[in-house]
XYZ file of N, CA and C in Angstrom:
765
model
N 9.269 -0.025 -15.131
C 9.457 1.429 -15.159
C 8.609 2.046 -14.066
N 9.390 2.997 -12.935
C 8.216 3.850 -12.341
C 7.874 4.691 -12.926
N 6.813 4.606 -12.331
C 5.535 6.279 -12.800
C 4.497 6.505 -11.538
N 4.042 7.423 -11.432
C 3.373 8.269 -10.042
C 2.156 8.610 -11.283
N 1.050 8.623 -10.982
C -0.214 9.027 -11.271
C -0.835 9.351 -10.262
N -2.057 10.709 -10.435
C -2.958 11.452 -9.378
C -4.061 10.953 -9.871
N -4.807 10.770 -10.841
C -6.115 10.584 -11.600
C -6.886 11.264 -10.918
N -6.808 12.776 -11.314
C -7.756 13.467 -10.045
C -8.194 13.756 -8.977
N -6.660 13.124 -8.209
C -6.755 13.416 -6.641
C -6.322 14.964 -6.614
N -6.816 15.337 -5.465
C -6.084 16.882 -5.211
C -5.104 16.963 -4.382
N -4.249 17.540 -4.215
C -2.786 17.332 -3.947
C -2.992 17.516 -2.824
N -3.641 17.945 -1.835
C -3.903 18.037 -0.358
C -4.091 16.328 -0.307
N -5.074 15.749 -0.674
C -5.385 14.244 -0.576
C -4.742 13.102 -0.616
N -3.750 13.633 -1.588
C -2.948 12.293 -2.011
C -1.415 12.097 -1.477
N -0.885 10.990 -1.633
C -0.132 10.431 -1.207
C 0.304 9.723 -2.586
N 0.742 9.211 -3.246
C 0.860 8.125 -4.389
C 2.105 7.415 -4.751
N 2.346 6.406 -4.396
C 3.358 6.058 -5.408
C 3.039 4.599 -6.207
N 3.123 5.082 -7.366
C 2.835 3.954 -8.572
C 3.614 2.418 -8.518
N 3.198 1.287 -8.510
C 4.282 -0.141 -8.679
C 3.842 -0.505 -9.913
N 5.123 -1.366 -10.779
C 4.609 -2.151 -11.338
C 2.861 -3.289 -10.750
N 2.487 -3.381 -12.198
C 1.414 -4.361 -11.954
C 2.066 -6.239 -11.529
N 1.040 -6.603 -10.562
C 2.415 -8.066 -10.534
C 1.223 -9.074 -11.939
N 2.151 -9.753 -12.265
C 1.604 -11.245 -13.212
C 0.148 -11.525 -12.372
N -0.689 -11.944 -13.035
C -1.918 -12.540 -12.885
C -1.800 -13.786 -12.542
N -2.525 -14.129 -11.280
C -2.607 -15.259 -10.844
C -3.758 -16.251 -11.551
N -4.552 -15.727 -11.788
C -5.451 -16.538 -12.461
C -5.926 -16.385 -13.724
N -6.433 -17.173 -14.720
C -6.918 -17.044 -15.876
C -7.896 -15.622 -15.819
N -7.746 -15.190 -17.198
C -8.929 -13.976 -17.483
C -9.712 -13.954 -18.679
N -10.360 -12.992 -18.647
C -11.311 -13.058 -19.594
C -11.421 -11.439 -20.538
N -11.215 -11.710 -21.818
C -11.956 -9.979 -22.089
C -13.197 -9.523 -21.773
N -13.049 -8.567 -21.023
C -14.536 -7.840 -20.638
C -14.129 -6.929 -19.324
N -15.269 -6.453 -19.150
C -15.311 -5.583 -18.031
C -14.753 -5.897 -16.785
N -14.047 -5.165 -16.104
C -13.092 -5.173 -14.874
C -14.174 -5.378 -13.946
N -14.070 -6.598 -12.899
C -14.623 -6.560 -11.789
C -14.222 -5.405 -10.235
N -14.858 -5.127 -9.876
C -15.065 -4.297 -8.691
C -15.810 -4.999 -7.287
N -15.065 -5.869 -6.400
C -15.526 -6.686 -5.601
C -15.768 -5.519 -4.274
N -16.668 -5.442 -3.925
C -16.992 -5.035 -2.611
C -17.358 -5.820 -1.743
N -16.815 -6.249 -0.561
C -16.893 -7.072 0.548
C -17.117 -6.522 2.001
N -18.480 -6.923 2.397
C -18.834 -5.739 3.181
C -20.082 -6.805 3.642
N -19.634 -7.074 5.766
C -21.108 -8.184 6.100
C -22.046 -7.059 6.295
N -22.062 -6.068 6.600
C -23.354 -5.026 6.765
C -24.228 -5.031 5.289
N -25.150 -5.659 5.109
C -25.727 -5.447 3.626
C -26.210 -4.558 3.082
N -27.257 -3.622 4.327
C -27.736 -2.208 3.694
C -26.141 -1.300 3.192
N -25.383 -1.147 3.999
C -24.117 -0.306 3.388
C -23.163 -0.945 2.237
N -23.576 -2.568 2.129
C -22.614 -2.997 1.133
C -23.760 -2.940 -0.321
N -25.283 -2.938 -0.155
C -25.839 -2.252 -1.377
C -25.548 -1.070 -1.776
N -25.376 -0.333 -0.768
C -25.799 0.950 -0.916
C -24.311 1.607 -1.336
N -23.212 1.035 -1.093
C -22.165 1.820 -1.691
C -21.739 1.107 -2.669
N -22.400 -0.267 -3.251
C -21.836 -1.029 -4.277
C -22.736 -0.225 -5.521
N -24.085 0.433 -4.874
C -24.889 0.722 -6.076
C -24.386 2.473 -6.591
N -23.447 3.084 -5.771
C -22.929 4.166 -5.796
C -21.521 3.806 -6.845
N -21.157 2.939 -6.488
C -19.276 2.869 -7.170
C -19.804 2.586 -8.834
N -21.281 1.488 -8.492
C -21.607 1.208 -10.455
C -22.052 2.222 -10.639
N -22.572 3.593 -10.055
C -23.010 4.503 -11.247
C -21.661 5.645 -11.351
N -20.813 4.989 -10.500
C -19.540 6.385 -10.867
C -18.565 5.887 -11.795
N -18.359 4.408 -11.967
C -17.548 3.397 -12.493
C -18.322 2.606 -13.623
N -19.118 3.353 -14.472
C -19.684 2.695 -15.310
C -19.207 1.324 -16.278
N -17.473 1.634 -16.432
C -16.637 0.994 -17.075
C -16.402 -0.451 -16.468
N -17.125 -0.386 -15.188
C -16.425 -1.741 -14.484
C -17.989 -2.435 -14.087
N -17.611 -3.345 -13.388
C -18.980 -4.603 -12.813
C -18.681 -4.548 -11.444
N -19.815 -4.143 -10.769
C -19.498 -4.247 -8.990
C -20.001 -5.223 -8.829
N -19.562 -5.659 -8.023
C -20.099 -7.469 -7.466
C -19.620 -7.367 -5.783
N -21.059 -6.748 -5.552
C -20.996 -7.094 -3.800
C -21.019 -8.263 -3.273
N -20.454 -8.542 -1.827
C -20.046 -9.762 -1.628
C -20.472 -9.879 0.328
N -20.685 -10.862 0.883
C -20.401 -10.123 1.923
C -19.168 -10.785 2.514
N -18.641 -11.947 2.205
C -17.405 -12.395 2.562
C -16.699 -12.825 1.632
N -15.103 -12.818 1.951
C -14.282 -13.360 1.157
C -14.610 -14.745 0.101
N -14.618 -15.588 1.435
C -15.091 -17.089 0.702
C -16.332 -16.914 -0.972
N -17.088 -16.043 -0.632
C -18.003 -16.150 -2.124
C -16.910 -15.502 -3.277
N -15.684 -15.085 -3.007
C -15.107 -15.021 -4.286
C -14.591 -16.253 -5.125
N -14.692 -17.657 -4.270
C -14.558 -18.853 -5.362
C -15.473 -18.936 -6.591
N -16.575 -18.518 -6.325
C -17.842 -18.528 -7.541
C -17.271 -17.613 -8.717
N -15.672 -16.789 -8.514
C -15.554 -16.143 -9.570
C -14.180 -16.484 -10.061
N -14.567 -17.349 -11.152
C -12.668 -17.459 -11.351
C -12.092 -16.906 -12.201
N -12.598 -16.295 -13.135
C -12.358 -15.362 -14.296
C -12.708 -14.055 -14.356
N -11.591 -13.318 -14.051
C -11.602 -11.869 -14.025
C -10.578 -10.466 -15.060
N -10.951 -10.232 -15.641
C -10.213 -8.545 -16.167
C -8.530 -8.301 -15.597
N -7.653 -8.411 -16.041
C -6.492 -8.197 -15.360
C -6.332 -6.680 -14.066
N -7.361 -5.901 -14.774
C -7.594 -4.741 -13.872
C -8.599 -4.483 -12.654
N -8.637 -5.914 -12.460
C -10.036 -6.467 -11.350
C -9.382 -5.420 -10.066
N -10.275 -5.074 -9.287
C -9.942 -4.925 -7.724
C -10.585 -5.134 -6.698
N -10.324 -5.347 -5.428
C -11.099 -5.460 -4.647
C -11.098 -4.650 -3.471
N -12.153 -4.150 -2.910
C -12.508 -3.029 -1.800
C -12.824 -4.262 -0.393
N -12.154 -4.371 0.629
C -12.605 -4.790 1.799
C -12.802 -3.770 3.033
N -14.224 -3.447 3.156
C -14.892 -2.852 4.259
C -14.818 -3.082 5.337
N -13.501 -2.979 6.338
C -13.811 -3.593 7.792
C -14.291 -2.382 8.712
N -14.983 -1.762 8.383
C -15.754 -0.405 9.386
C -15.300 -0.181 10.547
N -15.003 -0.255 11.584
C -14.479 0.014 13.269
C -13.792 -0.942 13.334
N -13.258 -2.059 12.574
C -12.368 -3.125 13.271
C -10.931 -3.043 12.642
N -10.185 -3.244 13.826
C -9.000 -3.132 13.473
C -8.152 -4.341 12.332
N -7.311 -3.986 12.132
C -6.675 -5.128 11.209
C -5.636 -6.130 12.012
N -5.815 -5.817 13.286
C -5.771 -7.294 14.189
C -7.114 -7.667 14.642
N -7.931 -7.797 14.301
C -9.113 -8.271 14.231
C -9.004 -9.791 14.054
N -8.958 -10.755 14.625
C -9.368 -12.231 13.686
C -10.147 -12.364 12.499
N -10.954 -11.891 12.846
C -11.717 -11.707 11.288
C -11.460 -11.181 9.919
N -11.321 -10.158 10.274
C -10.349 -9.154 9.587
C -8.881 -9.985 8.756
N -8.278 -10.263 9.888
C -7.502 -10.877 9.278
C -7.428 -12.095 8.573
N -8.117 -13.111 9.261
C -8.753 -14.358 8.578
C -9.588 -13.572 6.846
N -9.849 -12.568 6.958
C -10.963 -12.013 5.120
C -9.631 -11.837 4.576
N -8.285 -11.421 5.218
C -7.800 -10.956 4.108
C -6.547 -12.412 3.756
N -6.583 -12.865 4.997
C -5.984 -15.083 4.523
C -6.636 -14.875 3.219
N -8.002 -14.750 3.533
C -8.918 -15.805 2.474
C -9.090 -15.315 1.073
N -9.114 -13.796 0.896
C -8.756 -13.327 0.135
C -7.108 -13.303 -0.960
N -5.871 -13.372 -0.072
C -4.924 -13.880 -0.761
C -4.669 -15.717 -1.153
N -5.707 -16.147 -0.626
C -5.736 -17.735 -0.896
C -6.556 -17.409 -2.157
N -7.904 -16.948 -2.507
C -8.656 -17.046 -3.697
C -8.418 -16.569 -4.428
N -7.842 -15.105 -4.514
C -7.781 -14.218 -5.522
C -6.115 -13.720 -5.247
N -5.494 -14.400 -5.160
C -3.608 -14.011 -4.684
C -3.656 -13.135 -5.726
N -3.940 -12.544 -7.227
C -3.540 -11.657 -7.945
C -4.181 -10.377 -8.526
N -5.734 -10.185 -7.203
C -6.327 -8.920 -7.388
C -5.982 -7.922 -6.300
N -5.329 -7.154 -6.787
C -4.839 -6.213 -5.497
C -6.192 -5.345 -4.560
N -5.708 -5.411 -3.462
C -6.719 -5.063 -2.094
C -6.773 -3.684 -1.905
N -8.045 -3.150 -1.772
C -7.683 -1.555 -1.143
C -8.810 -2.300 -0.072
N -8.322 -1.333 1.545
C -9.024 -1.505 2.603
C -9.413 -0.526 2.748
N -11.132 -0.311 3.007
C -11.861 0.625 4.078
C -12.062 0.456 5.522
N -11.619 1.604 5.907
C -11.947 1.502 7.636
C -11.950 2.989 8.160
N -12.978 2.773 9.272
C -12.716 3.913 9.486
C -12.487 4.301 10.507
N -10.510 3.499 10.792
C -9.821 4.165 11.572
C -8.508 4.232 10.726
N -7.806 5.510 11.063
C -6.824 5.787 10.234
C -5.499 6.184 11.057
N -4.919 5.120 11.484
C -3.679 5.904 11.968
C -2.389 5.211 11.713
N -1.027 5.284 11.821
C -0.154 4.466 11.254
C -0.047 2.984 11.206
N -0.375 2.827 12.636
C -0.353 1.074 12.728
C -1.242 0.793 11.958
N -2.678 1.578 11.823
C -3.449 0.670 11.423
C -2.936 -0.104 9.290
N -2.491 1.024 9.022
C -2.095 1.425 7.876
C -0.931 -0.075 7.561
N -0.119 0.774 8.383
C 0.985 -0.802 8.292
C 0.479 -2.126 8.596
N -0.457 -2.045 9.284
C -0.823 -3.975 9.430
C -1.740 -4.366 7.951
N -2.424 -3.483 7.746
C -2.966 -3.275 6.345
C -1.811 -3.819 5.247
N -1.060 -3.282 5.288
C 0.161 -3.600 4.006
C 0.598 -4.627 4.544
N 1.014 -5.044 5.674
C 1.858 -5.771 5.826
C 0.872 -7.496 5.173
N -0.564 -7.014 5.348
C -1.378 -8.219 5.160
C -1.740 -8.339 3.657
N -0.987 -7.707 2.853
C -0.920 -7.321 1.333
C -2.029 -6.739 1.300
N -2.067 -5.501 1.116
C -3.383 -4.680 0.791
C -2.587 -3.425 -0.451
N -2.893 -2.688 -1.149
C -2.505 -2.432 -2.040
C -2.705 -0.799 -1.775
N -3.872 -0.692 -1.082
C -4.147 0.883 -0.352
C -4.845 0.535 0.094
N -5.182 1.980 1.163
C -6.079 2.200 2.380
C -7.163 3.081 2.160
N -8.648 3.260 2.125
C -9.580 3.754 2.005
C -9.907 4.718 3.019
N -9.309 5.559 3.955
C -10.394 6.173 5.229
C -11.966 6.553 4.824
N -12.785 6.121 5.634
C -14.165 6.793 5.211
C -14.816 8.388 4.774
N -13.094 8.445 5.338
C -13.334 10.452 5.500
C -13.347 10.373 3.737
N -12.693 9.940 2.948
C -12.810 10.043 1.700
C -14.134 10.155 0.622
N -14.286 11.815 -0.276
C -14.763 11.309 -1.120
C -15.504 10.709 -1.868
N -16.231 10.077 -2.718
C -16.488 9.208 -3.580
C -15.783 9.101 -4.234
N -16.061 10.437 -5.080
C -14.806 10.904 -6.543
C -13.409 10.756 -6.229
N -12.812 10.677 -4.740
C -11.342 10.184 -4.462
C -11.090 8.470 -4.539
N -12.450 7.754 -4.337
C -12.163 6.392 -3.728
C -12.605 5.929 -5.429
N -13.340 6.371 -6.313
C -13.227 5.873 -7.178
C -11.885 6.423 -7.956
N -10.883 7.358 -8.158
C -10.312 7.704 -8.803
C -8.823 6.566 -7.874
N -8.711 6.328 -6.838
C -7.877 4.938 -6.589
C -8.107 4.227 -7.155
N -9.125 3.318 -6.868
C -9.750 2.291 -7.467
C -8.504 2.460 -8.797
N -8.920 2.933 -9.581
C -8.549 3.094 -10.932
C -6.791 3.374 -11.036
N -6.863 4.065 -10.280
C -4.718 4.260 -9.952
C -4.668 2.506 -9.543
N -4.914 2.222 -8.720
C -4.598 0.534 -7.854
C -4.771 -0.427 -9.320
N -5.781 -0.490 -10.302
C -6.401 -1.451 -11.038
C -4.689 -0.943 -12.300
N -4.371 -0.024 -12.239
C -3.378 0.479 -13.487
C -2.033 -0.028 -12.765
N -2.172 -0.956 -11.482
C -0.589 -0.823 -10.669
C 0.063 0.023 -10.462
N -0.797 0.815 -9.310
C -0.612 1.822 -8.264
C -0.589 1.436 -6.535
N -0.376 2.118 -5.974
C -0.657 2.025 -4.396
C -0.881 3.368 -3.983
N -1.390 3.637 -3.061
C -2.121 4.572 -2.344
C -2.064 4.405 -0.846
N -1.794 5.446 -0.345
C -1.373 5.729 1.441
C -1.787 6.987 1.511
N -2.678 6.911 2.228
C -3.255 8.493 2.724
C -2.586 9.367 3.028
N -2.139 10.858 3.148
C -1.342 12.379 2.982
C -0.973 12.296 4.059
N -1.702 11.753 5.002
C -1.625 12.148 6.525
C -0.566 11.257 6.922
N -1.265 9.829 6.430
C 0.120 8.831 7.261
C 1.656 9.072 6.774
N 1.832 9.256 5.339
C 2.901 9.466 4.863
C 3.601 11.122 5.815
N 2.691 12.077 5.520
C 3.335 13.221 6.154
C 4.005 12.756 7.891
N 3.023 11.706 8.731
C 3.649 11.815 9.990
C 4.687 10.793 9.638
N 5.295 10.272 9.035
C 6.350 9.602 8.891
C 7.669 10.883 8.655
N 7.324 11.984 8.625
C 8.644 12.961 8.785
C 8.440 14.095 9.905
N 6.969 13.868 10.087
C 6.959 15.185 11.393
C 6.891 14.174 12.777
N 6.594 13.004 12.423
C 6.778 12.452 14.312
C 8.343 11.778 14.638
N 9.467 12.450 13.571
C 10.670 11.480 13.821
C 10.844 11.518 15.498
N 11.673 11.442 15.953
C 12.344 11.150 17.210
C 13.573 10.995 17.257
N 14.188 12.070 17.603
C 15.814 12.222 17.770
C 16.771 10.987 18.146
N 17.813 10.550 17.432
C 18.471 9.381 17.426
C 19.279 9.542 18.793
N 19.167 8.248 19.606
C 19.311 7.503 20.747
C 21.543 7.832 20.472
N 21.941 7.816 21.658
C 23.089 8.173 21.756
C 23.702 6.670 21.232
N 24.992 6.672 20.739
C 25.140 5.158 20.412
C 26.447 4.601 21.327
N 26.627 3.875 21.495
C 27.750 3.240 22.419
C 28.977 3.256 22.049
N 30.150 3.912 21.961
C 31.207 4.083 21.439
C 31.480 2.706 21.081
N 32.219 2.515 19.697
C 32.782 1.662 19.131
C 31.793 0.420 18.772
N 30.542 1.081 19.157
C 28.963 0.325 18.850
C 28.688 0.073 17.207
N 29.000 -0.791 16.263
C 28.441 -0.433 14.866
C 27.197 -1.329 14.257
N 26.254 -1.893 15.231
C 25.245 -1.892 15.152
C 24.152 -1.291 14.356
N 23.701 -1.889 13.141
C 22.864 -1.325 12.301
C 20.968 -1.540 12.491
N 20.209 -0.472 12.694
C 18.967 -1.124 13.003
C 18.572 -2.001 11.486
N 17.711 -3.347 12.158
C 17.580 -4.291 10.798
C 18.410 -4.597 9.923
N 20.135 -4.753 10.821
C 20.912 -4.922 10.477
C 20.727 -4.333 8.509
N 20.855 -3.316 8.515
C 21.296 -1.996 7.228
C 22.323 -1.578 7.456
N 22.943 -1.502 6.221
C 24.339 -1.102 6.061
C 24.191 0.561 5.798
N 25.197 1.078 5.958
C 24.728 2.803 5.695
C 24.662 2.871 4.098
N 25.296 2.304 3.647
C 24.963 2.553 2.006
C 23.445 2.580 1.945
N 22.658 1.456 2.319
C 21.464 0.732 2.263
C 20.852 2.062 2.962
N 21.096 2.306 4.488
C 20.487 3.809 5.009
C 20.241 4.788 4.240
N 21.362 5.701 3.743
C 21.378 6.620 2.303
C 20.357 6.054 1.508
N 20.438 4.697 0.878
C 19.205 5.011 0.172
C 17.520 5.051 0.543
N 17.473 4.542 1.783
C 16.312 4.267 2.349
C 16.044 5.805 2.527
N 16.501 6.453 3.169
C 16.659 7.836 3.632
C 15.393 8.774 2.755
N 16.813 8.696 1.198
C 16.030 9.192 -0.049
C 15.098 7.863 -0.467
N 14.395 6.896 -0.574
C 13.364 6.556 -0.693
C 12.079 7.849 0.135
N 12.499 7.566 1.198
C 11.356 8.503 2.211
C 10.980 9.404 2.006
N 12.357 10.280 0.853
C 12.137 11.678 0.368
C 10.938 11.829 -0.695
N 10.835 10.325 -1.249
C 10.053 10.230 -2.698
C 10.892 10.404 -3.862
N 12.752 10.282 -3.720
C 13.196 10.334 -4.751
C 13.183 8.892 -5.617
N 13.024 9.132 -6.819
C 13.509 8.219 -7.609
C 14.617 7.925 -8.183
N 14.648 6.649 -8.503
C 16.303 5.708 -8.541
C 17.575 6.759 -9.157
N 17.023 7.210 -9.984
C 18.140 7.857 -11.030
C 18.959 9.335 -10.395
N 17.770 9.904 -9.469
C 18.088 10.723 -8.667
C 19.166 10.517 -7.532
N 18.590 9.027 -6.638
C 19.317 8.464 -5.432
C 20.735 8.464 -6.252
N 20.689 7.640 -7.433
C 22.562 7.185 -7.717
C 22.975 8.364 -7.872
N 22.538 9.703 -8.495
C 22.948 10.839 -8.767
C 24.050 11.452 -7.629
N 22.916 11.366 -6.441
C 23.038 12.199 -5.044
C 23.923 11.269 -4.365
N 24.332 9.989 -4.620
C 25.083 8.857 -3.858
C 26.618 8.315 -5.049
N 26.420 8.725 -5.812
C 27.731 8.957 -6.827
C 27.693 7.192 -7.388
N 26.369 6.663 -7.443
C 26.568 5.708 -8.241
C 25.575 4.560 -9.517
N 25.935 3.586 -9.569
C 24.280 3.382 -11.029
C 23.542 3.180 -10.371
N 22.508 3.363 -11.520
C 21.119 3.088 -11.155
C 21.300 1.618 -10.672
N 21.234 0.720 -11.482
C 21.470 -0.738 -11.345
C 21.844 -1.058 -9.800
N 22.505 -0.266 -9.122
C 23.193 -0.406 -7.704
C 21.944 -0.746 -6.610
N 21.364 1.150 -7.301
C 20.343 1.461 -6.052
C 19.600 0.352 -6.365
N 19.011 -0.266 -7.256
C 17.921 -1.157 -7.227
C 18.338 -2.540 -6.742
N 19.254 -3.067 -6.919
C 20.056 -4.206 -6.178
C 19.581 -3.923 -4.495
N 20.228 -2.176 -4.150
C 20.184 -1.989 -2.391
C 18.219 -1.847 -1.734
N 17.722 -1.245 -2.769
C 16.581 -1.073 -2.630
C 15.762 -2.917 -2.268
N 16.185 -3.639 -3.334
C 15.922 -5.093 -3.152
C 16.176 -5.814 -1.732
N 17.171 -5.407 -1.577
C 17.895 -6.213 -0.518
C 17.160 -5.245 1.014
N 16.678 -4.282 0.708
C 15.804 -3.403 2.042
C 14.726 -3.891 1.877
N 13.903 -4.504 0.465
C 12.918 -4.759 0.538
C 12.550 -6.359 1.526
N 13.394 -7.144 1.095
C 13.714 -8.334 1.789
C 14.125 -8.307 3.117
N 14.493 -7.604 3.493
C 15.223 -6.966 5.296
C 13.866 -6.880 6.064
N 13.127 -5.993 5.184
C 11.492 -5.250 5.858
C 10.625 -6.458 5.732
N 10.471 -7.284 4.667
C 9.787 -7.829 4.397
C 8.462 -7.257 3.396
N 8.676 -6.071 2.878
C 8.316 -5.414 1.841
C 8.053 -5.597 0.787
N 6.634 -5.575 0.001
C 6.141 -5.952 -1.443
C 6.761 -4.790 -2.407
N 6.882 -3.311 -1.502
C 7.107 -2.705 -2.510
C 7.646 -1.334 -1.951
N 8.126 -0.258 -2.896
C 8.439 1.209 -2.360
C 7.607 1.669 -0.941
N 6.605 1.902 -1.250
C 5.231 2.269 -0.087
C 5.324 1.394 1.146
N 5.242 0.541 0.838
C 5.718 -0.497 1.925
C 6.881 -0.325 2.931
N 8.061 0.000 1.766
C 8.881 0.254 2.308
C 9.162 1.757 3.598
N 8.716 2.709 2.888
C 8.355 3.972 3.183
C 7.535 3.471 4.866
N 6.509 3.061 4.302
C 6.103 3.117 5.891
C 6.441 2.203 6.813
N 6.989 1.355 6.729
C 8.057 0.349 7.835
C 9.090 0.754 8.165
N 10.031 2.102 7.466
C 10.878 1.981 7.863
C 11.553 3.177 8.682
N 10.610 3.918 9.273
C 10.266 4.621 10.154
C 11.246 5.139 11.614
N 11.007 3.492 11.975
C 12.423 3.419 12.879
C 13.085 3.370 12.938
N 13.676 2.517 11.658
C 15.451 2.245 11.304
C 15.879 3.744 11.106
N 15.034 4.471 10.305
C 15.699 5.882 10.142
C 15.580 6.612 11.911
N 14.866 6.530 12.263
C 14.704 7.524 13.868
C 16.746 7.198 14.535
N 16.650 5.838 14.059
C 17.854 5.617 14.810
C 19.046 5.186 13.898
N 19.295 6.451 13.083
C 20.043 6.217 12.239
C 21.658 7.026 12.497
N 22.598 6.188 12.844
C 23.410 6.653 13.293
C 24.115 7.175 12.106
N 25.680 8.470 12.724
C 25.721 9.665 12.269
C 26.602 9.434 10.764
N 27.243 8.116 11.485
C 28.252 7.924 10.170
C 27.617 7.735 8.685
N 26.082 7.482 8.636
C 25.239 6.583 7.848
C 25.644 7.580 6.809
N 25.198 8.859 7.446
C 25.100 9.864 6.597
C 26.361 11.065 5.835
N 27.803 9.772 6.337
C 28.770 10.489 5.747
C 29.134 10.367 4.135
């Protein structure tokens, strides 16, 4: 079932769209939700691990400074999460990317929120594309980064206001097409377009078949089959990859 939760974001801030939670990869335990902070700077990975335990009383922070020390933990809270701090480095970083290998090798079933503090689309999309679950900017908050935390741990995702908004104010007027050209970008069918379209809008399923004259059951079949096209874990995912296919979305799509 979808559902959208704010948990106290303010509507200037947020961005949200809710996923199912996926199956647990590893055994758990009853007790308190872990809160992994991974962060090689140590004064800033004390110092904001000792901030999240007094705002997050409900959970256990367990600073870290690399991926690899999450083998020492194999039993975790189904609502575990983890925060990776890459400060100025991009998420083509080797490193960077090698923490977050190592991270879906140890912990494949605690979803990722990334801090960094650079925020712009690519950076966002290489982020997801490397399974990250949301994006942290530093500009954020406390009371915003803990109130994710808690949307992400309930099977949520999170994309900052900004990136989502330039995904409709930087379109770019569709490229002339070649007569008798029926060429689909990422090879999409226009049915599949229509619904991608309204994905972008933030409509939900019941709405899309409404506005497209057909079942629900359909859209989620077409939605599937875009997700697999993109290579997409999920809605959000989808939303921000698919950017271009819409820029160059030819006219018939939309008959």
């Amino acid at each position: 079932m979808e559902r959208a939760a704010s948990l106290g974001l303010q509507p200037k801030d947020k961005a949200l769209a809710a996923m199912p939670a996926c199956a647990m990869g590893a055994s758990v335990e009853a007790g308190a939700a872990l809160l992994f902070f991974i962060d090689r700077q140590g004064v800033e990975r004390d110092c904001m691990s000792e901030r999240l335990a007094s705002l997050l009383s409900e959970w256990r922070v367990e600073p870290i400074s690399e991926a690899r020390e999450l083998h020492r933990h194999g039993n975790w809270a189904p609502s575990s999460v983890l925060i990776l701090n890459t400060h100025g480095e991009g998420m083509n970083n080797p490193k960077v990317a090698g923490e977050m290998a190592m991270i879906a090798q140890l912990a494949p079933a605690i979803p990722i929120l990334v801090m960094s503090e650079l925020c712009d689309f690519s950076e966002v999309t290489r982020a997801f594309g490397l399974g990250a679950r949301g994006y942290l900017p530093t500009s954020l908050a406390m009371s915003e980064v803990t109130a994710i935390v808690r949307l992400v741990a309930q099977g949520g995702t999170y994309v900052p206001a900004n990136i989502l908004a330039g995904l409709f104010e930087n379109r770019q007027p569709a490229p002339a097409q070649i007569p008798g050209e029926t060429t689909w970008p990422c090879s999409f069918s226009p049915r599949q377009l229509q619904v991608l379209e309204r994905l972008n809008e933030g409509k939900q399923n019941k709405v899309i078949a409404y506005e497209l004259g057909m079942a629900e059951s359909t859209v989620k079949v077409h939605i599937r089959h875009i997700m697999k096209k993109l290579n997409a874990r999920n809605r959000t995912q989808v939303v921000l990859m698919s950017r271009n296919a819409l820029q160059v979305r030819p006219a018939s799509a939309a008959a």
